[in-house]
Short mmCIF file of C-alpha atoms in Angstrom, two decimals:
data_model
loop_
_atom_site.label_atom_id
_atom_site.label_comp_id
_atom_site.label_asym_id
_atom_site.label_seq_id
_atom_site.Cartn_x
_atom_site.Cartn_y
_atom_site.Cartn_z
CA MET A 27 -0.36 0.09 0.03
CA GLY A 28 1.64 3.53 -0.84
CA LEU A 29 1.04 6.44 1.09
CA THR A 30 -2.03 8.63 1.86
CA LEU A 31 -2.05 12.31 3.26
CA ASN A 32 -5.22 13.33 4.87
CA PHE A 33 -5.67 16.78 7.20
CA GLN A 34 -8.17 18.04 9.64
CA PHE A 35 -8.62 21.58 10.87
CA TYR A 36 -9.64 22.33 15.01
CA ASP A 37 -10.15 24.88 17.49
CA LEU A 38 -7.54 24.81 20.25
CA PRO A 39 -9.23 27.19 22.85
CA LEU A 40 -6.60 28.95 25.19
CA SER A 41 -6.42 29.37 28.60
CA HIS A 42 -6.31 32.95 28.92
CA PRO A 43 -6.84 35.16 26.46
CA PHE A 44 -3.31 35.99 24.41
CA THR A 45 -1.94 39.23 23.64
CA ILE A 46 1.08 40.26 22.06
CA SER A 47 2.41 43.81 20.48
CA ARG A 48 -0.39 42.93 17.30
CA TYR A 49 -3.43 41.20 18.35
CA THR A 50 -5.08 39.06 20.87
CA VAL A 51 -5.83 35.46 20.44
CA THR A 52 -8.49 33.45 22.56
CA VAL A 53 -9.30 30.59 20.04
CA GLN A 54 -6.75 28.85 18.01
CA ARG A 55 -7.25 27.34 14.37
CA THR A 56 -5.14 24.33 13.62
CA VAL A 57 -4.32 21.94 10.83
CA ILE A 58 -3.36 18.56 11.58
CA VAL A 59 -1.58 16.71 8.92
CA GLU A 60 -1.51 12.70 8.55
CA ILE A 61 1.02 10.94 6.14
CA SER A 62 -0.02 7.00 6.51
CA ASP A 63 0.60 3.57 4.76
CA GLY A 64 -1.99 2.04 6.58
CA LYS A 65 0.54 1.03 9.20
CA HIS A 66 2.49 3.83 10.55
CA THR A 67 0.86 7.23 10.62
CA GLY A 68 3.02 10.62 10.88
CA TYR A 69 1.04 13.84 12.39
CA GLY A 70 2.57 17.50 11.33
CA GLU A 71 0.58 20.61 12.22
CA ALA A 72 0.61 24.17 10.35
CA THR A 73 -1.90 27.15 12.39
CA VAL A 74 -4.10 29.57 11.00
CA ASN A 75 -1.86 33.08 11.62
CA PRO A 76 -2.61 35.97 9.92
CA TYR A 77 0.77 38.22 10.10
CA TYR A 78 2.13 36.12 7.97
CA GLN A 79 -0.97 35.31 5.47
CA SER A 80 -1.13 31.52 6.64
CA THR A 81 -5.44 31.02 6.38
CA GLN A 82 -7.96 27.94 6.57
CA GLU A 83 -8.03 28.57 2.75
CA LYS A 84 -4.82 28.86 1.79
CA LEU A 85 -3.39 26.02 3.93
CA SER A 86 -6.62 23.71 2.14
CA ALA A 87 -5.68 24.65 -1.04
CA SER A 88 -2.04 24.12 -0.34
CA LEU A 89 -2.12 20.83 0.63
CA TYR A 90 -4.54 19.39 -2.09
CA LYS A 91 -2.10 20.30 -4.57
CA ALA A 92 1.02 18.19 -2.01
CA LYS A 93 -1.36 15.33 -1.40
CA PRO A 94 -0.74 13.84 -4.96
CA LEU A 95 2.81 14.50 -5.03
CA VAL A 96 3.25 12.80 -1.29
CA GLU A 97 1.06 9.73 -2.54
CA ASN A 98 3.01 8.96 -5.61
CA ILE A 99 6.64 8.82 -4.10
CA ASP A 100 8.40 5.79 -3.12
CA GLU A 101 10.10 6.06 0.22
CA ILE A 102 12.60 9.16 0.27
CA ASP A 103 14.63 10.91 2.49
CA PRO A 104 13.06 14.15 4.13
CA ALA A 105 15.12 16.26 2.44
CA GLN A 106 14.08 14.99 -0.50
CA LEU A 107 10.81 15.37 -0.44
CA TRP A 108 11.06 18.61 1.07
CA GLN A 109 12.81 19.74 -1.91
CA LEU A 110 10.21 18.49 -4.31
CA LEU A 111 7.49 20.28 -2.36
CA SER A 112 8.90 23.58 -1.74
CA LYS A 113 8.78 23.49 -5.40
CA VAL A 114 5.07 23.20 -5.26
CA LEU A 115 4.47 25.19 -1.97
CA GLU A 116 6.95 28.09 -2.50
CA ASP A 117 4.36 30.65 -1.35
CA ASP A 118 3.04 28.61 1.73
CA TYR A 119 6.15 27.55 4.05
CA PHE A 120 3.29 26.70 7.04
CA ALA A 121 1.49 23.74 4.96
CA LEU A 122 5.01 22.64 3.81
CA CYS A 123 6.19 22.58 7.79
CA ALA A 124 3.17 20.28 8.75
CA ILE A 125 3.90 17.56 5.85
CA ASP A 126 7.68 18.07 6.65
CA ILE A 127 6.86 17.17 10.14
CA ALA A 128 4.41 14.52 9.32
CA TYR A 129 7.03 12.47 7.22
CA TRP A 130 9.22 12.57 9.72
CA ASP A 131 7.66 11.37 12.30
CA TYR A 132 6.10 8.55 9.50
CA ILE A 133 9.70 7.60 8.50
CA SER A 134 11.18 7.70 12.35
CA LYS A 135 8.26 5.54 13.15
CA LYS A 136 9.06 2.85 10.00
CA GLN A 137 12.83 3.16 10.70
CA ASN A 138 11.60 2.00 14.79
CA ARG A 139 13.83 5.29 15.45
CA THR A 140 12.91 8.76 16.96
CA VAL A 141 12.95 11.59 15.41
CA ARG A 142 15.59 13.22 17.51
CA SER A 143 17.81 10.01 17.28
CA HIS A 144 18.79 11.39 13.68
CA TRP A 145 20.73 13.53 15.18
CA ALA A 146 21.13 13.20 18.45
CA ASN A 147 20.97 10.56 21.45
CA ASN A 148 18.94 10.33 24.73
CA GLU A 149 21.33 11.51 26.91
CA THR A 150 22.12 15.15 25.19
CA PRO A 151 20.88 17.84 27.06
CA THR A 152 18.31 20.33 25.84
CA PRO A 153 17.57 23.22 27.22
CA LEU A 154 14.47 24.31 29.64
CA THR A 155 11.63 25.65 28.21
CA SER A 156 10.56 29.11 28.61
CA TYR A 157 6.40 29.85 29.64
CA THR A 158 5.16 33.13 28.20
CA ILE A 159 3.26 35.91 29.32
CA GLY A 160 1.20 37.49 27.04
CA ILE A 161 0.26 41.24 27.45
CA ASP A 162 -2.41 42.28 30.18
CA GLN A 163 -3.87 43.95 32.96
CA LEU A 164 -0.97 44.05 35.24
CA ASP A 165 -2.24 42.14 38.42
CA VAL A 166 -3.36 39.61 35.68
CA MET A 167 -0.04 39.50 34.20
CA ARG A 168 1.22 38.59 38.00
CA GLN A 169 -1.46 36.40 38.68
CA LYS A 170 -0.35 34.55 35.65
CA ILE A 171 3.27 34.00 37.28
CA ILE A 172 1.99 33.09 40.59
CA GLU A 173 0.20 30.52 39.42
CA LYS A 174 2.74 29.03 36.87
CA PRO A 175 5.49 29.05 38.83
CA TRP A 176 8.47 28.20 36.23
CA PRO A 177 11.96 28.63 36.33
CA ILE A 178 12.57 31.18 32.42
CA TYR A 179 9.17 33.60 31.45
CA LYS A 180 9.27 34.97 27.99
CA ILE A 181 7.11 38.18 28.69
CA LYS A 182 5.37 39.91 25.89
CA LEU A 183 5.90 43.80 25.68
CA GLY A 184 4.71 46.71 23.22
CA THR A 185 2.99 48.97 25.84
CA PRO A 186 3.68 52.42 26.93
CA ASN A 187 4.18 51.02 30.25
CA ASP A 188 6.78 48.02 29.26
CA MET A 189 9.65 48.94 32.06
CA GLU A 190 7.35 49.50 34.79
CA ILE A 191 5.32 45.53 33.79
CA ILE A 192 8.71 44.30 34.07
CA ALA A 193 9.72 45.63 37.50
CA SER A 194 6.33 44.93 39.01
CA LEU A 195 6.56 41.26 37.24
CA ARG A 196 10.28 41.39 39.33
CA GLU A 197 8.04 41.40 42.79
CA VAL A 198 6.69 38.21 42.43
CA THR A 199 9.52 36.06 40.55
CA SER A 200 13.19 35.11 40.75
CA ALA A 201 12.95 33.32 37.31
CA ILE A 202 14.72 34.40 34.41
CA PHE A 203 12.96 36.72 32.26
CA ARG A 204 12.99 36.91 28.52
CA ILE A 205 11.63 39.87 26.69
CA ASP A 206 9.65 39.54 23.15
CA ALA A 207 8.81 43.27 22.14
CA ASN A 208 7.49 41.84 18.73
CA CYS A 209 8.78 44.96 16.99
CA ALA A 210 7.19 47.58 19.13
CA TRP A 211 9.82 49.70 20.07
CA SER A 212 12.67 51.82 18.37
CA ALA A 213 16.74 51.70 18.65
CA GLU A 214 16.83 54.55 21.23
CA GLN A 215 13.38 52.49 23.30
CA THR A 216 15.90 49.57 22.97
CA ILE A 217 19.35 50.40 23.71
CA SER A 218 17.86 52.51 27.09
CA TYR A 219 15.40 49.60 28.13
CA SER A 220 18.02 47.05 27.98
CA LYS A 221 20.01 48.77 30.71
CA ILE A 222 17.35 48.86 33.01
CA LEU A 223 16.27 44.95 31.74
CA LYS A 224 19.26 43.56 32.44
CA ASP A 225 19.76 44.81 36.22
CA LEU A 226 16.03 42.85 36.35
CA ASN A 227 17.82 39.72 35.19
CA VAL A 228 16.54 40.06 31.66
CA GLU A 229 18.42 37.27 29.72
CA PHE A 230 17.95 38.61 26.66
CA ILE A 231 15.60 40.44 24.15
CA GLU A 232 14.04 39.00 20.95
CA GLN A 233 12.98 41.44 18.26
CA PRO A 234 12.65 44.97 19.41
CA LEU A 235 12.31 46.43 16.02
CA GLN A 236 10.41 46.09 13.13
CA ALA A 237 11.83 43.57 10.79
CA ASN A 238 12.96 45.73 7.66
CA ASP A 239 14.66 48.25 10.44
CA PHE A 240 18.15 47.31 9.38
CA GLU A 241 19.60 50.54 10.23
CA GLY A 242 18.46 50.46 13.27
CA MET A 243 18.90 46.85 14.47
CA LYS A 244 22.87 47.88 13.58
CA ARG A 245 23.12 50.23 16.07
CA VAL A 246 21.23 48.07 18.41
CA LYS A 247 23.53 45.24 17.98
CA GLU A 248 26.45 47.71 18.67
CA GLN A 249 24.67 49.32 22.11
CA SER A 250 22.51 47.21 23.63
CA VAL A 251 23.89 45.36 27.02
CA LEU A 252 21.61 42.32 26.96
CA PRO A 253 21.51 39.78 23.38
CA ILE A 254 19.57 40.41 20.50
CA ILE A 255 17.86 37.48 18.97
CA ALA A 256 15.87 37.99 15.78
CA ASP A 257 12.51 36.63 15.30
CA GLU A 258 10.63 38.82 12.64
CA SER A 259 13.76 38.93 11.16
CA CYS A 260 14.57 35.41 10.87
CA GLN A 261 11.80 33.50 8.66
CA LYS A 262 13.68 31.58 5.90
CA GLU A 263 16.80 30.16 5.28
CA ALA A 264 18.34 32.73 3.59
CA ASP A 265 17.67 34.70 6.44
CA VAL A 266 20.06 33.95 8.88
CA LEU A 267 23.45 35.06 6.88
CA ALA A 268 21.61 38.34 7.02
CA CYS A 269 20.50 38.40 9.75
CA ALA A 270 24.51 37.84 11.47
CA PRO A 271 25.68 41.49 11.12
CA LEU A 272 22.34 42.75 13.19
CA PHE A 273 21.60 40.28 16.14
CA HIS A 274 23.50 38.15 18.58
CA GLY A 275 20.90 35.03 17.78
CA VAL A 276 18.14 33.76 15.88
CA ASN A 277 15.07 32.21 16.29
CA ILE A 278 13.62 29.57 14.41
CA LYS A 279 9.90 28.73 13.91
CA LEU A 280 9.47 25.57 12.01
CA MET A 281 6.22 26.89 10.11
CA LYS A 282 7.83 30.17 9.24
CA CYS A 283 11.06 28.40 7.71
CA GLY A 284 9.57 25.11 6.35
CA GLY A 285 9.91 22.56 8.76
CA ILE A 286 12.35 20.51 10.63
CA THR A 287 14.47 19.90 7.11
CA PRO A 288 15.27 23.16 6.47
CA ALA A 289 15.44 24.20 10.30
CA LEU A 290 18.23 22.09 10.61
CA ARG A 291 20.51 23.88 7.85
CA MET A 292 19.71 27.10 9.85
CA ILE A 293 21.24 25.47 12.51
CA SER A 294 24.33 24.32 11.19
CA GLN A 295 24.40 27.82 9.62
CA ALA A 296 23.86 30.01 12.58
CA LYS A 297 26.38 27.61 14.12
CA GLU A 298 28.94 28.33 11.51
CA LEU A 299 27.84 32.11 12.26
CA GLY A 300 28.56 32.22 15.76
CA LEU A 301 24.74 33.01 16.65
CA TYR A 302 23.33 31.85 19.70
CA ILE A 303 20.34 29.42 18.18
CA MET A 304 16.83 29.28 19.67
CA ALA A 305 13.43 27.50 18.30
CA GLY A 306 10.22 28.95 19.05
CA CYS A 307 6.28 28.15 18.36
CA MET A 308 3.16 29.74 17.85
CA THR A 309 0.28 29.11 19.64
CA GLU A 310 0.10 25.34 18.55
CA SER A 311 -1.06 21.17 20.17
CA THR A 312 1.51 18.93 21.40
CA VAL A 313 1.51 17.91 17.63
CA GLY A 314 3.35 20.35 16.72
CA ILE A 315 5.34 21.03 19.86
CA SER A 316 6.02 17.50 19.96
CA GLY A 317 8.09 18.14 16.04
CA LEU A 318 9.58 21.07 17.23
CA CYS A 319 10.94 19.65 20.59
CA GLN A 320 12.88 17.13 18.45
CA ILE A 321 15.75 19.81 17.59
CA ALA A 322 16.04 20.62 20.89
CA PRO A 323 19.27 19.27 21.33
CA LEU A 324 20.64 21.16 18.67
CA LEU A 325 19.75 24.64 20.70
CA THR A 326 20.77 27.49 22.90
CA TYR A 327 17.76 28.19 23.42
CA LEU A 328 14.19 27.29 23.01
CA ASP A 329 10.55 28.31 23.70
CA ALA A 330 8.25 25.57 23.24
CA ASP A 331 4.94 26.27 25.04
CA GLY A 332 2.38 27.21 22.41
CA ALA A 333 0.37 23.69 23.78
CA LEU A 334 0.79 25.05 27.38
CA LEU A 335 -1.39 27.90 26.73
CA LEU A 336 -4.33 25.96 25.85
CA GLY A 337 -7.38 25.21 27.69
CA GLU A 338 -7.53 21.87 25.88
CA ASP A 339 -5.22 20.14 23.35
CA ILE A 340 -5.99 17.57 20.82
CA ALA A 341 -3.07 15.39 21.69
CA THR A 342 -0.16 13.47 23.70
CA GLY A 343 2.79 13.47 23.41
CA VAL A 344 6.03 15.58 24.78
CA SER A 345 5.38 17.17 27.85
CA PHE A 346 7.15 19.36 30.37
CA ASP A 347 8.45 18.89 33.79
CA TYR A 348 9.54 22.57 35.57
CA GLY A 349 10.74 23.59 31.72
CA LYS A 350 12.35 20.05 31.20
CA ILE A 351 11.46 18.51 28.22
CA VAL A 352 9.90 15.19 29.10
CA TYR A 353 9.78 12.80 26.00
CA PRO A 354 7.67 10.34 25.63
CA ASP A 355 8.41 6.39 25.29
CA GLY A 356 7.55 5.81 21.25
CA PHE A 357 9.27 6.33 17.97
CA GLY A 358 8.94 9.49 15.59
CA THR A 359 7.71 11.80 17.50
CA ALA A 360 5.33 9.80 19.35
CA VAL A 361 2.22 11.76 19.30
CA LYS A 362 -1.34 10.40 19.62
CA LEU A 363 -4.59 12.17 18.97
CA VAL A 364 -6.63 12.53 21.83
CA ASP A 365 -10.05 10.88 20.61
CA ASN A 366 -13.20 13.50 20.09
#
């Protein structure tokens, strides 16, 4: 029997409204892709995301376009499949990501091995994941920290009173803070804020400026007293080299770059360029997070809390114990969909 590719959309309700500098989400629409030979089934995920023009209609059209290609291949290496698919889905890396993760999961299950065993072993250390606190009323942000003790928090900023927020949150925890301004600051603000934030035990600042503010970023990299990590400025493989003079590190997101296959190449390049290597997530289910955590042994920093923000998940797989990844027994990514 050959391969089949099928997909289904789900609504993922969040525990709390999740706000960044651009928008607020209460329910996350997502698509789960399955690649199966009837015996082994691999799972991947992509989310609907307005900022990256990822819509349900676009994802559906892309997956239907990819379906005959996947179903007519002989078993090939994931990198070969990615090359074939990237020509068909060159304008939809979110769909490409879902298929890529599903195929890595499928092929690894067929080989009776985990996905991460292709580049790491069970003893390879992994970074702790941060837990994200979205923009909210200050007392609500404080309460979220109190309710969820965690070793590292990623704090979303982009308000008129950002420094007051961090100072106030510091009163309720001694955990490490990471700041994500989601393009909301100017170069002058970032340089000035970095000095205040360093004294408040902030580890780094993620994407403070607009993605195309290259002159500002150059100045920020030179003058900030904290490391600056690219996010919106680093989407695809070509961006790693472009980010090297402007940032101290890059945040690789599987959906933005097209899956595990290109992420591995980006990690290799970032390492050669001496950059900090972070991987992050969208608000997504345990399907996508379990795929992401397969590359964790290769990273400096990890932000894999997408499924922790959900009020209800649709799968089991990777979980976390106070920030530490707990890999389940099983091959591939070891994801299992929860019965409706």
